[in-house]
Short mmCIF file of C-alpha atoms in Angstrom, two decimals:
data_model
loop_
_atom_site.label_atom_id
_atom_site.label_comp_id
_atom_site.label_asym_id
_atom_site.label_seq_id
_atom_site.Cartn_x
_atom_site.Cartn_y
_atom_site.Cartn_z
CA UNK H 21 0.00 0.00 0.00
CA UNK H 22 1.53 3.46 -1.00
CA UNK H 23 1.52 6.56 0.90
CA UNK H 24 1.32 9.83 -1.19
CA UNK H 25 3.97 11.64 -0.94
CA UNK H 26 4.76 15.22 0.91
CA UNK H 27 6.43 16.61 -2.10
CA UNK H 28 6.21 20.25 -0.64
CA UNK H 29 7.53 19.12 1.95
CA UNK H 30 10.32 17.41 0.27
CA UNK H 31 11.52 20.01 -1.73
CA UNK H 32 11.51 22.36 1.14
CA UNK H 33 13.78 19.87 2.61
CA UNK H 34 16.04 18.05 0.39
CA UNK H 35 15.64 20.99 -3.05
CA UNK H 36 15.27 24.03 -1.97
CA UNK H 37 16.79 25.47 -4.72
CA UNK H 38 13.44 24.71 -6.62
CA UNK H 39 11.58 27.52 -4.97
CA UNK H 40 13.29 30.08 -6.52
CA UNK H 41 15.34 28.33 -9.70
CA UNK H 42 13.05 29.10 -12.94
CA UNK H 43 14.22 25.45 -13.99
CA UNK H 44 11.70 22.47 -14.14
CA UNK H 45 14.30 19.78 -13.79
CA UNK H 46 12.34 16.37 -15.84
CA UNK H 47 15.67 15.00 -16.99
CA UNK H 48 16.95 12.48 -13.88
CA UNK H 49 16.55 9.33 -16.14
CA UNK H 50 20.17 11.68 -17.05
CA UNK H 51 21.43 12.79 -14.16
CA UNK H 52 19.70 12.62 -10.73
CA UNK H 53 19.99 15.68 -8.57
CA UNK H 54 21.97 15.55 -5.54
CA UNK H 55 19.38 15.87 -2.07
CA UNK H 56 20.79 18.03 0.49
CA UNK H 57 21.85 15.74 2.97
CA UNK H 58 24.10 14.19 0.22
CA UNK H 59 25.63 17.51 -0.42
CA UNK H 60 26.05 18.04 3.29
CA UNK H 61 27.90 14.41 3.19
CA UNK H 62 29.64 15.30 0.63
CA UNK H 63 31.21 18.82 2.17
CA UNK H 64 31.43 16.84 5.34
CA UNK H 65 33.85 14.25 3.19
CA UNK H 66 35.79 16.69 1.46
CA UNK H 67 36.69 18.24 4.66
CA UNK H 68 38.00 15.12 6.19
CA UNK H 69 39.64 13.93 2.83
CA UNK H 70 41.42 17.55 2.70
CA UNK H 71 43.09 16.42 5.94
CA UNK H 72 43.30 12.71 5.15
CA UNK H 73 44.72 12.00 9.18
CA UNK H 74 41.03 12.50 10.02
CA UNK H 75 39.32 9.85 8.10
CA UNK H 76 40.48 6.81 9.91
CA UNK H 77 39.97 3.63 7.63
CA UNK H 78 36.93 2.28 9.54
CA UNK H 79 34.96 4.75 8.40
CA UNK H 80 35.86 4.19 5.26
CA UNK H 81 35.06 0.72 5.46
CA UNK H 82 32.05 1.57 7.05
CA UNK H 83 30.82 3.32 4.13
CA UNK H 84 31.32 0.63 1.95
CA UNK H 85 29.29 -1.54 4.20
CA UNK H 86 26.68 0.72 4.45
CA UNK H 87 26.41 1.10 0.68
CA UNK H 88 26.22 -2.09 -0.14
CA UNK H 89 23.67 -3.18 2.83
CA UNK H 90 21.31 -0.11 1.19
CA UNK H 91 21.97 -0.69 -2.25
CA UNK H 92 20.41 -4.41 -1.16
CA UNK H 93 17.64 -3.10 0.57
CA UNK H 94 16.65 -1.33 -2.18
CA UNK H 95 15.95 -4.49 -4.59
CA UNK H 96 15.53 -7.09 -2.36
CA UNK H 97 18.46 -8.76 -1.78
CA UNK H 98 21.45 -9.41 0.38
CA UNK H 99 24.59 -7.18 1.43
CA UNK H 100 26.70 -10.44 0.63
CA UNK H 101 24.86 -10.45 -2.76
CA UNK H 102 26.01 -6.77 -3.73
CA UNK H 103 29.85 -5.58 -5.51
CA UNK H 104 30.32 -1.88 -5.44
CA UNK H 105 30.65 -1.14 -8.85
CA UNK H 106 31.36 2.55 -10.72
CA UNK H 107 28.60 2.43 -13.06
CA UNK H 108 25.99 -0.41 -14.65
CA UNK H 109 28.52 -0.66 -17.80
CA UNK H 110 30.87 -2.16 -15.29
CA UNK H 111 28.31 -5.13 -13.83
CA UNK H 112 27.31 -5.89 -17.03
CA UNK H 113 31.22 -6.36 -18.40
CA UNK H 114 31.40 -8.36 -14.94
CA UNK H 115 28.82 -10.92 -16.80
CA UNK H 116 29.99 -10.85 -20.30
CA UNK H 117 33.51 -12.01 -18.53
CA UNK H 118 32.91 -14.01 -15.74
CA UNK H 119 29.78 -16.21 -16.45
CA UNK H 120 30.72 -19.83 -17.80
CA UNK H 121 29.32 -18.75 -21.15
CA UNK H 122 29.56 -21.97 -23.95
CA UNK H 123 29.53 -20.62 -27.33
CA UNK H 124 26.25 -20.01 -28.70
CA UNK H 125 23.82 -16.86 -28.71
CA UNK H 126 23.30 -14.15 -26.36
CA UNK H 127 19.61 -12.32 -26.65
CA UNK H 128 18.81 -9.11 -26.15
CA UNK H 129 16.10 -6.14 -27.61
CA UNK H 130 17.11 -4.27 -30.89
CA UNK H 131 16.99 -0.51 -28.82
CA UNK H 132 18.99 -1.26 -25.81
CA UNK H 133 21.11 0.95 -24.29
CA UNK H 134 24.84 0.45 -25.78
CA UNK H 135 25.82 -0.82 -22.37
CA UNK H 136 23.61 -3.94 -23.17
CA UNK H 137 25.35 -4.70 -26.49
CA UNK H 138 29.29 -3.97 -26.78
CA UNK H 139 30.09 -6.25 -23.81
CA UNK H 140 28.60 -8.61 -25.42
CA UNK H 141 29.86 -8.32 -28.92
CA UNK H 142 32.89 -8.22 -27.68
CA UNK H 143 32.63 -11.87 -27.13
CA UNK H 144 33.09 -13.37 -30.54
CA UNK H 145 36.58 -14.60 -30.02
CA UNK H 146 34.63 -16.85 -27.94
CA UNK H 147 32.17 -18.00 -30.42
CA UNK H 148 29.47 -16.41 -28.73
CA UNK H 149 27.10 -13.75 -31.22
CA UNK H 150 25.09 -10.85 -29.92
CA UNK H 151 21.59 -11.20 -31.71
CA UNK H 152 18.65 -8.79 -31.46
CA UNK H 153 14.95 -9.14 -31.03
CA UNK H 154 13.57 -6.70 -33.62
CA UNK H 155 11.06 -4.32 -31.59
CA UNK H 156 7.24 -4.40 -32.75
CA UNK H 157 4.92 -1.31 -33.10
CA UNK H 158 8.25 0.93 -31.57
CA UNK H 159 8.70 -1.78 -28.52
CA UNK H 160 10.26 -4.37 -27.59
CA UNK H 161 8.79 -7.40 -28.33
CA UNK H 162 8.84 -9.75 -25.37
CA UNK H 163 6.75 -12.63 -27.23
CA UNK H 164 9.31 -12.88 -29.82
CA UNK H 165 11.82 -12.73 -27.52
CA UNK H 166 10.01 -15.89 -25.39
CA UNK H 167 10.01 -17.39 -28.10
CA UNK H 168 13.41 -17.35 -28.96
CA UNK H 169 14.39 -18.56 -25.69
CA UNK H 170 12.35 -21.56 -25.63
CA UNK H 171 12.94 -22.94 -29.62
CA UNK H 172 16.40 -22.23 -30.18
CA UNK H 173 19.15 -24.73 -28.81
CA UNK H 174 21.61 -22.30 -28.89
CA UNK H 175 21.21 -19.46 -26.36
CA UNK H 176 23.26 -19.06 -23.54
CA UNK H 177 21.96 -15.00 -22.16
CA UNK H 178 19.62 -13.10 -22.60
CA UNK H 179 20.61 -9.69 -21.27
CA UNK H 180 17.68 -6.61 -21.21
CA UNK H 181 16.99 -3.75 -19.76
CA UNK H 182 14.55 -3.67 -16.91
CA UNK H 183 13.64 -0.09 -18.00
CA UNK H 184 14.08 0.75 -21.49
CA UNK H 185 16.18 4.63 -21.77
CA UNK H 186 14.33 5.97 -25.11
CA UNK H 187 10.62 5.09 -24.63
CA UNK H 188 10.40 3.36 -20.66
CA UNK H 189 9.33 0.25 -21.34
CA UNK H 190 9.32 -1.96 -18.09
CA UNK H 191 10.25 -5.31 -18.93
CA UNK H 192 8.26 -8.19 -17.32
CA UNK H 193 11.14 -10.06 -15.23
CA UNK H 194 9.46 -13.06 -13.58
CA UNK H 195 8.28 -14.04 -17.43
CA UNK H 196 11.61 -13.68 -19.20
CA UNK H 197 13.48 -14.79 -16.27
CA UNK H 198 11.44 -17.91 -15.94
CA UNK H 199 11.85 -18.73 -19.45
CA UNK H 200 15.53 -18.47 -18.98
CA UNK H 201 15.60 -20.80 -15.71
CA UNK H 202 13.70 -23.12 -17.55
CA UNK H 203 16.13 -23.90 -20.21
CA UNK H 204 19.39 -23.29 -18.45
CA UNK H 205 20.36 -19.43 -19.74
CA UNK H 206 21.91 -17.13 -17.90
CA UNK H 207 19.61 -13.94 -17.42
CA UNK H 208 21.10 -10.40 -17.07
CA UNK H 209 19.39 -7.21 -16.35
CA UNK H 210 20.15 -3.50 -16.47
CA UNK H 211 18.60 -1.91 -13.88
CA UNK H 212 19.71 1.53 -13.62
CA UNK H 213 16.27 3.13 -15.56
CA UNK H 214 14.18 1.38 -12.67
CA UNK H 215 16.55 1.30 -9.56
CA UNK H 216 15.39 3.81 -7.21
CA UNK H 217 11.43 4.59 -8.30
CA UNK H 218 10.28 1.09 -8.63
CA UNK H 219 9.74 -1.68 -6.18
CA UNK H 220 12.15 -4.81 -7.11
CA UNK H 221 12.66 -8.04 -5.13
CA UNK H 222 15.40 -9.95 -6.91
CA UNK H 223 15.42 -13.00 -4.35
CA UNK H 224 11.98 -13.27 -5.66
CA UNK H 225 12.95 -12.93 -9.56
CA UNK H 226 15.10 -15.78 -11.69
CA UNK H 227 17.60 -12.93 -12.12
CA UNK H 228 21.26 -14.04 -12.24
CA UNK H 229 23.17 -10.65 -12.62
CA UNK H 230 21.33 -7.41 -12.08
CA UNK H 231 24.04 -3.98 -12.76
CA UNK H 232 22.80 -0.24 -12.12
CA UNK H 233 24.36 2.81 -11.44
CA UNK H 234 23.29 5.14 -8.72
CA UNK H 235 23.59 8.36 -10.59
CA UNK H 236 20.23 9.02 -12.15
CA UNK H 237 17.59 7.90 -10.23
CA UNK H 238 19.00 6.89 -7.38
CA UNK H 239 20.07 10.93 -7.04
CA UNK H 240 23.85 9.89 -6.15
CA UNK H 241 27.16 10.95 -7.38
CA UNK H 242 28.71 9.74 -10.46
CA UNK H 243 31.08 6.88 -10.35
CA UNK H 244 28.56 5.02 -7.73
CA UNK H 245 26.73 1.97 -8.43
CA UNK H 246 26.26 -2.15 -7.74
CA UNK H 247 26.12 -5.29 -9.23
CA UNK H 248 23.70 -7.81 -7.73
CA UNK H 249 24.98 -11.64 -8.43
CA UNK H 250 22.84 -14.50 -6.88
CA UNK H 251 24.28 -16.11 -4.03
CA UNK H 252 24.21 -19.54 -5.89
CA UNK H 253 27.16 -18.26 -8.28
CA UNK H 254 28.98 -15.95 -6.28
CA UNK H 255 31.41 -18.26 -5.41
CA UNK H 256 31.11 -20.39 -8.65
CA UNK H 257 32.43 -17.72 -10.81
CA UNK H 258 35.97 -16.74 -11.14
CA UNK H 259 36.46 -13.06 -11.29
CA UNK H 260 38.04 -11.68 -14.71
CA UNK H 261 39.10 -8.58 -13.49
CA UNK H 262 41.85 -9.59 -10.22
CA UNK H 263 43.35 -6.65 -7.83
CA UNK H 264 44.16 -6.66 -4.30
CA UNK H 265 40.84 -5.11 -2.47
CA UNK H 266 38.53 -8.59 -3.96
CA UNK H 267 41.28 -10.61 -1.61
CA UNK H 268 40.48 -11.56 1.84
CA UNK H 269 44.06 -10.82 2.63
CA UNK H 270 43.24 -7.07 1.61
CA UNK H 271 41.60 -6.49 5.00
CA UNK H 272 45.16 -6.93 6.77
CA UNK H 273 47.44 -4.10 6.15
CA UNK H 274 49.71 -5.53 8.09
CA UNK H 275 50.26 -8.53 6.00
CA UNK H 276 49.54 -7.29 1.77
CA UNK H 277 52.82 -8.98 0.90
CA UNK H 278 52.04 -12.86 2.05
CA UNK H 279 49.86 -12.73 -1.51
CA UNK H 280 47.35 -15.13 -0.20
CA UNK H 281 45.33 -16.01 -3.43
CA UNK H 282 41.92 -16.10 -1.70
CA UNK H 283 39.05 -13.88 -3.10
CA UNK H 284 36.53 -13.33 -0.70
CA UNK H 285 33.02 -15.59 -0.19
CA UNK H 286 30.68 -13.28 -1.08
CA UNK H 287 30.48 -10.46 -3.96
CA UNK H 288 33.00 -8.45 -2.60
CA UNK H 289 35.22 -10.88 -4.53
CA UNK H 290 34.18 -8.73 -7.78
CA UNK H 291 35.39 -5.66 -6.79
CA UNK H 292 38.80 -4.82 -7.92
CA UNK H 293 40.29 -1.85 -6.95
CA UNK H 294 39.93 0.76 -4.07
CA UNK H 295 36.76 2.15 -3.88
CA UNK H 296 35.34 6.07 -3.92
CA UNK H 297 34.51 5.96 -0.24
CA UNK H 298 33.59 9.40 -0.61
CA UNK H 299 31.22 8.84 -3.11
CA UNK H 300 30.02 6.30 -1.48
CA UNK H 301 29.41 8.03 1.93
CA UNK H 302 27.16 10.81 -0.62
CA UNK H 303 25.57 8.11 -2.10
CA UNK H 304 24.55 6.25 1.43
CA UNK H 305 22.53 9.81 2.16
CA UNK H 306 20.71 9.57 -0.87
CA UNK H 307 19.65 6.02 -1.05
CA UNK H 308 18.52 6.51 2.89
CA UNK H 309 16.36 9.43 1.19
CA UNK H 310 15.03 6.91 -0.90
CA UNK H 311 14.37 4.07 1.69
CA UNK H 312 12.58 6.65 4.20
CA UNK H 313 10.24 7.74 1.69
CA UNK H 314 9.75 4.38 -0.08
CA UNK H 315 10.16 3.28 -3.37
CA UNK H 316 6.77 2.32 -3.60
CA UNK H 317 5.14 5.78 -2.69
CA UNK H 318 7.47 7.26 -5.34
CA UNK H 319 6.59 4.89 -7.94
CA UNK H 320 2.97 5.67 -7.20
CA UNK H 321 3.80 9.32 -7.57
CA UNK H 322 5.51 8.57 -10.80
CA UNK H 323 2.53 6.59 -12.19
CA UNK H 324 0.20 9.83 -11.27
CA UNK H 325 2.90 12.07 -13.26
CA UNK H 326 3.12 9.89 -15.98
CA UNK H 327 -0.73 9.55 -16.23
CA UNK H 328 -0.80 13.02 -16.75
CA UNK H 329 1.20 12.61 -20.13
CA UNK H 330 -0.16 9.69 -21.49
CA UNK H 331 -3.77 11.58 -21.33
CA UNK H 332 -2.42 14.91 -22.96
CA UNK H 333 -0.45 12.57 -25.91
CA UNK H 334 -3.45 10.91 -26.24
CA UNK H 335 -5.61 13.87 -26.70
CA UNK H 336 -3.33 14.91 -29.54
CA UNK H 337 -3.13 14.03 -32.98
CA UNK H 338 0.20 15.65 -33.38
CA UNK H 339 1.47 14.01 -31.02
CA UNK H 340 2.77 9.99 -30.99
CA UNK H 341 3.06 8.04 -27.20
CA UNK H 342 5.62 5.92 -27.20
CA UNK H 343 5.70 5.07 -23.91
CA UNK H 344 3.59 2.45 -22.93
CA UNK H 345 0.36 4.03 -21.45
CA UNK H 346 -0.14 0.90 -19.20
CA UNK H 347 1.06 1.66 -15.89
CA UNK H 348 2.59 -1.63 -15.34
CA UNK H 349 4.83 -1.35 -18.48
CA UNK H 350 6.17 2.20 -17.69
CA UNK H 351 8.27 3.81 -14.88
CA UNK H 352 9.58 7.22 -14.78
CA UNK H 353 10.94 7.46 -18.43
CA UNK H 354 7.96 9.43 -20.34
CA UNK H 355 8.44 9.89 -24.05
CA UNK H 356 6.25 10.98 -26.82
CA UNK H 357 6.69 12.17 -30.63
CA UNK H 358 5.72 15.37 -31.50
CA UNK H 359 5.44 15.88 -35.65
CA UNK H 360 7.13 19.37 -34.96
CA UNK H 361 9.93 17.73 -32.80
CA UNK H 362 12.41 20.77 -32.84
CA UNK H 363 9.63 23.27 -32.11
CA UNK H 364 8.32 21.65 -29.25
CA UNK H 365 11.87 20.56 -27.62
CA UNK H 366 12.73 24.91 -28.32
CA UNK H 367 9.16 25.40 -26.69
CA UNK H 368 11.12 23.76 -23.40
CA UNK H 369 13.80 25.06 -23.87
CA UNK H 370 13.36 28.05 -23.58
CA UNK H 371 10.63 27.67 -21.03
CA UNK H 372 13.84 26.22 -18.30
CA UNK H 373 11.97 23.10 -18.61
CA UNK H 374 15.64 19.80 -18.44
CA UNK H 375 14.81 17.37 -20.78
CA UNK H 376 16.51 15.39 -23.70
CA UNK H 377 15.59 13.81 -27.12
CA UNK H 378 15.75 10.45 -27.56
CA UNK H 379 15.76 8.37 -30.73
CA UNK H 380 13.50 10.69 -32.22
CA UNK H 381 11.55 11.71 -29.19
CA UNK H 382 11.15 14.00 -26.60
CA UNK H 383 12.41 12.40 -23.23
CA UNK H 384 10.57 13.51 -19.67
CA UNK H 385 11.65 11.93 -16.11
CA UNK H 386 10.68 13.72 -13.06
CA UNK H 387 11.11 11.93 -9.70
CA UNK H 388 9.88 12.30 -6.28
CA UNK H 389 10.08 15.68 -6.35
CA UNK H 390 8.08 17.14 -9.20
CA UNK H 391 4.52 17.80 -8.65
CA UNK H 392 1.79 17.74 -10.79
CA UNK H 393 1.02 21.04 -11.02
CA UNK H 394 4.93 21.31 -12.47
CA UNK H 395 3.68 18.70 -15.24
CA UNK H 396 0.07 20.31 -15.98
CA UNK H 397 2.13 23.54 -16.68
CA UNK H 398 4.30 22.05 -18.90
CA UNK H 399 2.35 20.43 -21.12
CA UNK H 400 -0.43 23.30 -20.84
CA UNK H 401 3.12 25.11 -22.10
CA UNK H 402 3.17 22.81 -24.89
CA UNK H 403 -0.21 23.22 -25.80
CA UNK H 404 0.07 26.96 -26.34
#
């Protein structure tokens, strides 16, 4: 059951910049605006790191710990589950390398994000080929895809997007992750368009490798972000990348030199090098943000902002959806296809109103704190 959410009271709070900044910021499917308390971390951290004999290395670890104990709150899983990554394209190279991969076919939707395609290509010195579902009607096609899964014999991944960038397409999971299970493939998600805004359980979901970055909707600092492997092949799969900090021995400064090849038991085994504790620390204040107010309530509030949209696209004949208008298919990403697209993107513009263009459409992504009264301006904006 979601709670609506005190946006005013929010933004008082955690934004108040937006009382008085002309901007109306719709672009954190982008970049995710830092809250206040994770600026106040962040000054707080830059202090200490300025005079590095005041950051003893517990708190350091600490932060690390923290992170990845919230980062596995937030989707369900378990701290011994989650590497500390810099960003989803590093999670998802984690899987192209270190899953047992035969040669065959990996799947994935013609559309995806680049992160969900070079790592994989990459792999053809390994007779393994990157093939992609053609989209239908501007979509992915999920059917198709299903259907791939279960009649070839060669498939070894299918790797998707949980949240599509250009149009927000939420894929359905449980139904392509079950169709991997069933015949043995590995199944790898990008989570980073979803992570944050929409409620995930992963212990409940045949996901095997689940990447995001914590930069966009997740309102953290760049260079933050997780990787998710399931506990039943943590310790089955041998790391590609090796450094010291994924060694047990790295926890013992006393004794770096006995070069005890041991990688740790749980997913702190993938992580290779020393990690942005600072970044970290910022990015522990805004996923706490995110926990208090619930990722639930803000996915409801997203649904009522993206409701919004769909009805004024639809009410248009100049205008093409191309987000899904189904609630259960769509998160945060809103985007829609204006005949005049350069008018209407100058139209924002000019009006202060952050968005993008995507693959031929206009791109909107508020978060928690837009209000609706922010979106019925806008698109009364865009009606005039």
């Amino acid at each position: 059951m979601s709670t609506p959410l005190d946006v005013a009271a929010l933004r008082a709070r955690e934004y108040p910049w937006m009382a008085n900044d002309p901007a109306i910021y719709f672009n954190a499917a982008s970049v995710g605006p830092l809250p206040q308390r994770t600026v106040d971390v962040t000054a707080e951290w830059t202090t200490m790191r300025s005079r590095p004999h005041q950051l003893p290395f517990p708190l350091m670890q600490e932060a690390a710990a923290t992170a990845r104990s919230q980062f596995a709150a937030l989707v369900g899983a378990d701290a011994d589950e989650i590497a500390l990554m810099p960003n989803t394209t590093y999670g998802l190279n984690l899987a192209a390398r270190a899953l047992p991969l035969r040669p065959g076919a990996i799947l994935t939707f013609d559309g995806e994000f680049p992160s969900c395609v070079y790592p994989f290509q990459a792999l053809g010195s390994r007779g393994i080929t990157l093939d992609l579902i053609p989209k239908r009607d501007g979509i992915p096609d999920e059917d198709a895809l299903l259907e791939a899964i279960g009649n070839r014999s060669d498939v070894v991944a299918v790797v998707v997007s949980w949240v599509q960038f250009a149009n927000g397409f939420v894929a359905d999971l449980a139904r392509i992750g079950n169709a991997c299970r069933a015949r043995g493939v590995f199944f790898i998600v990008d989570g980073i368009q979803g992570c944050g805004v929409r409620p995930i359980d992963l212990h409940a979901l045949p996901v095997d490798i689940f990447a995001s970055g914590a930069q966009k909707w997740q309102l953290s600092p760049w260079g933050t972000g997780f990787v998710y492997v399931r506990r039943e092949l943590v310790t089955s799969l041998e790391p590609h990348d090796v450094g010291w900090a994924c060694m047990k021995a790295s926890v013992d400064y006393t004794r770096l030199t006995d070069y005890e090849f041991d990688f740790f038991d749980d997913a702190r085994r993938f992580e290779v090098v020393t990690l942005a504790y600072q970044d970290f620390a910022a990015a522990n204040a805004s996923t706490s943000l995110l926990l208090e107010l619930g990722v639930a309530n803000i996915a409801k509030h997203l649904e009522r902002l993206g409701d919004r949209v769909v009805q004024w696209a639809s009410g248009r004949k100049d205008v093409s959806l191309i987000t899904p208008a189904d609630p259960a298919r769509r998160a945060g990403v809103l985007s829609f296809a204006p005949q005049r697209l350069d008018a209407m993107a100058t139209v924002l513009k000019n009006a202060h109103v952050t968005h993008v263009v995507r693959e031929g459409a206009i791109r909107l992504s508020p978060h928690s704190y837009n209000t609706l009264e922010e979106m019925d301006r806008v698109l009364a904006l865009l009606d005039g």
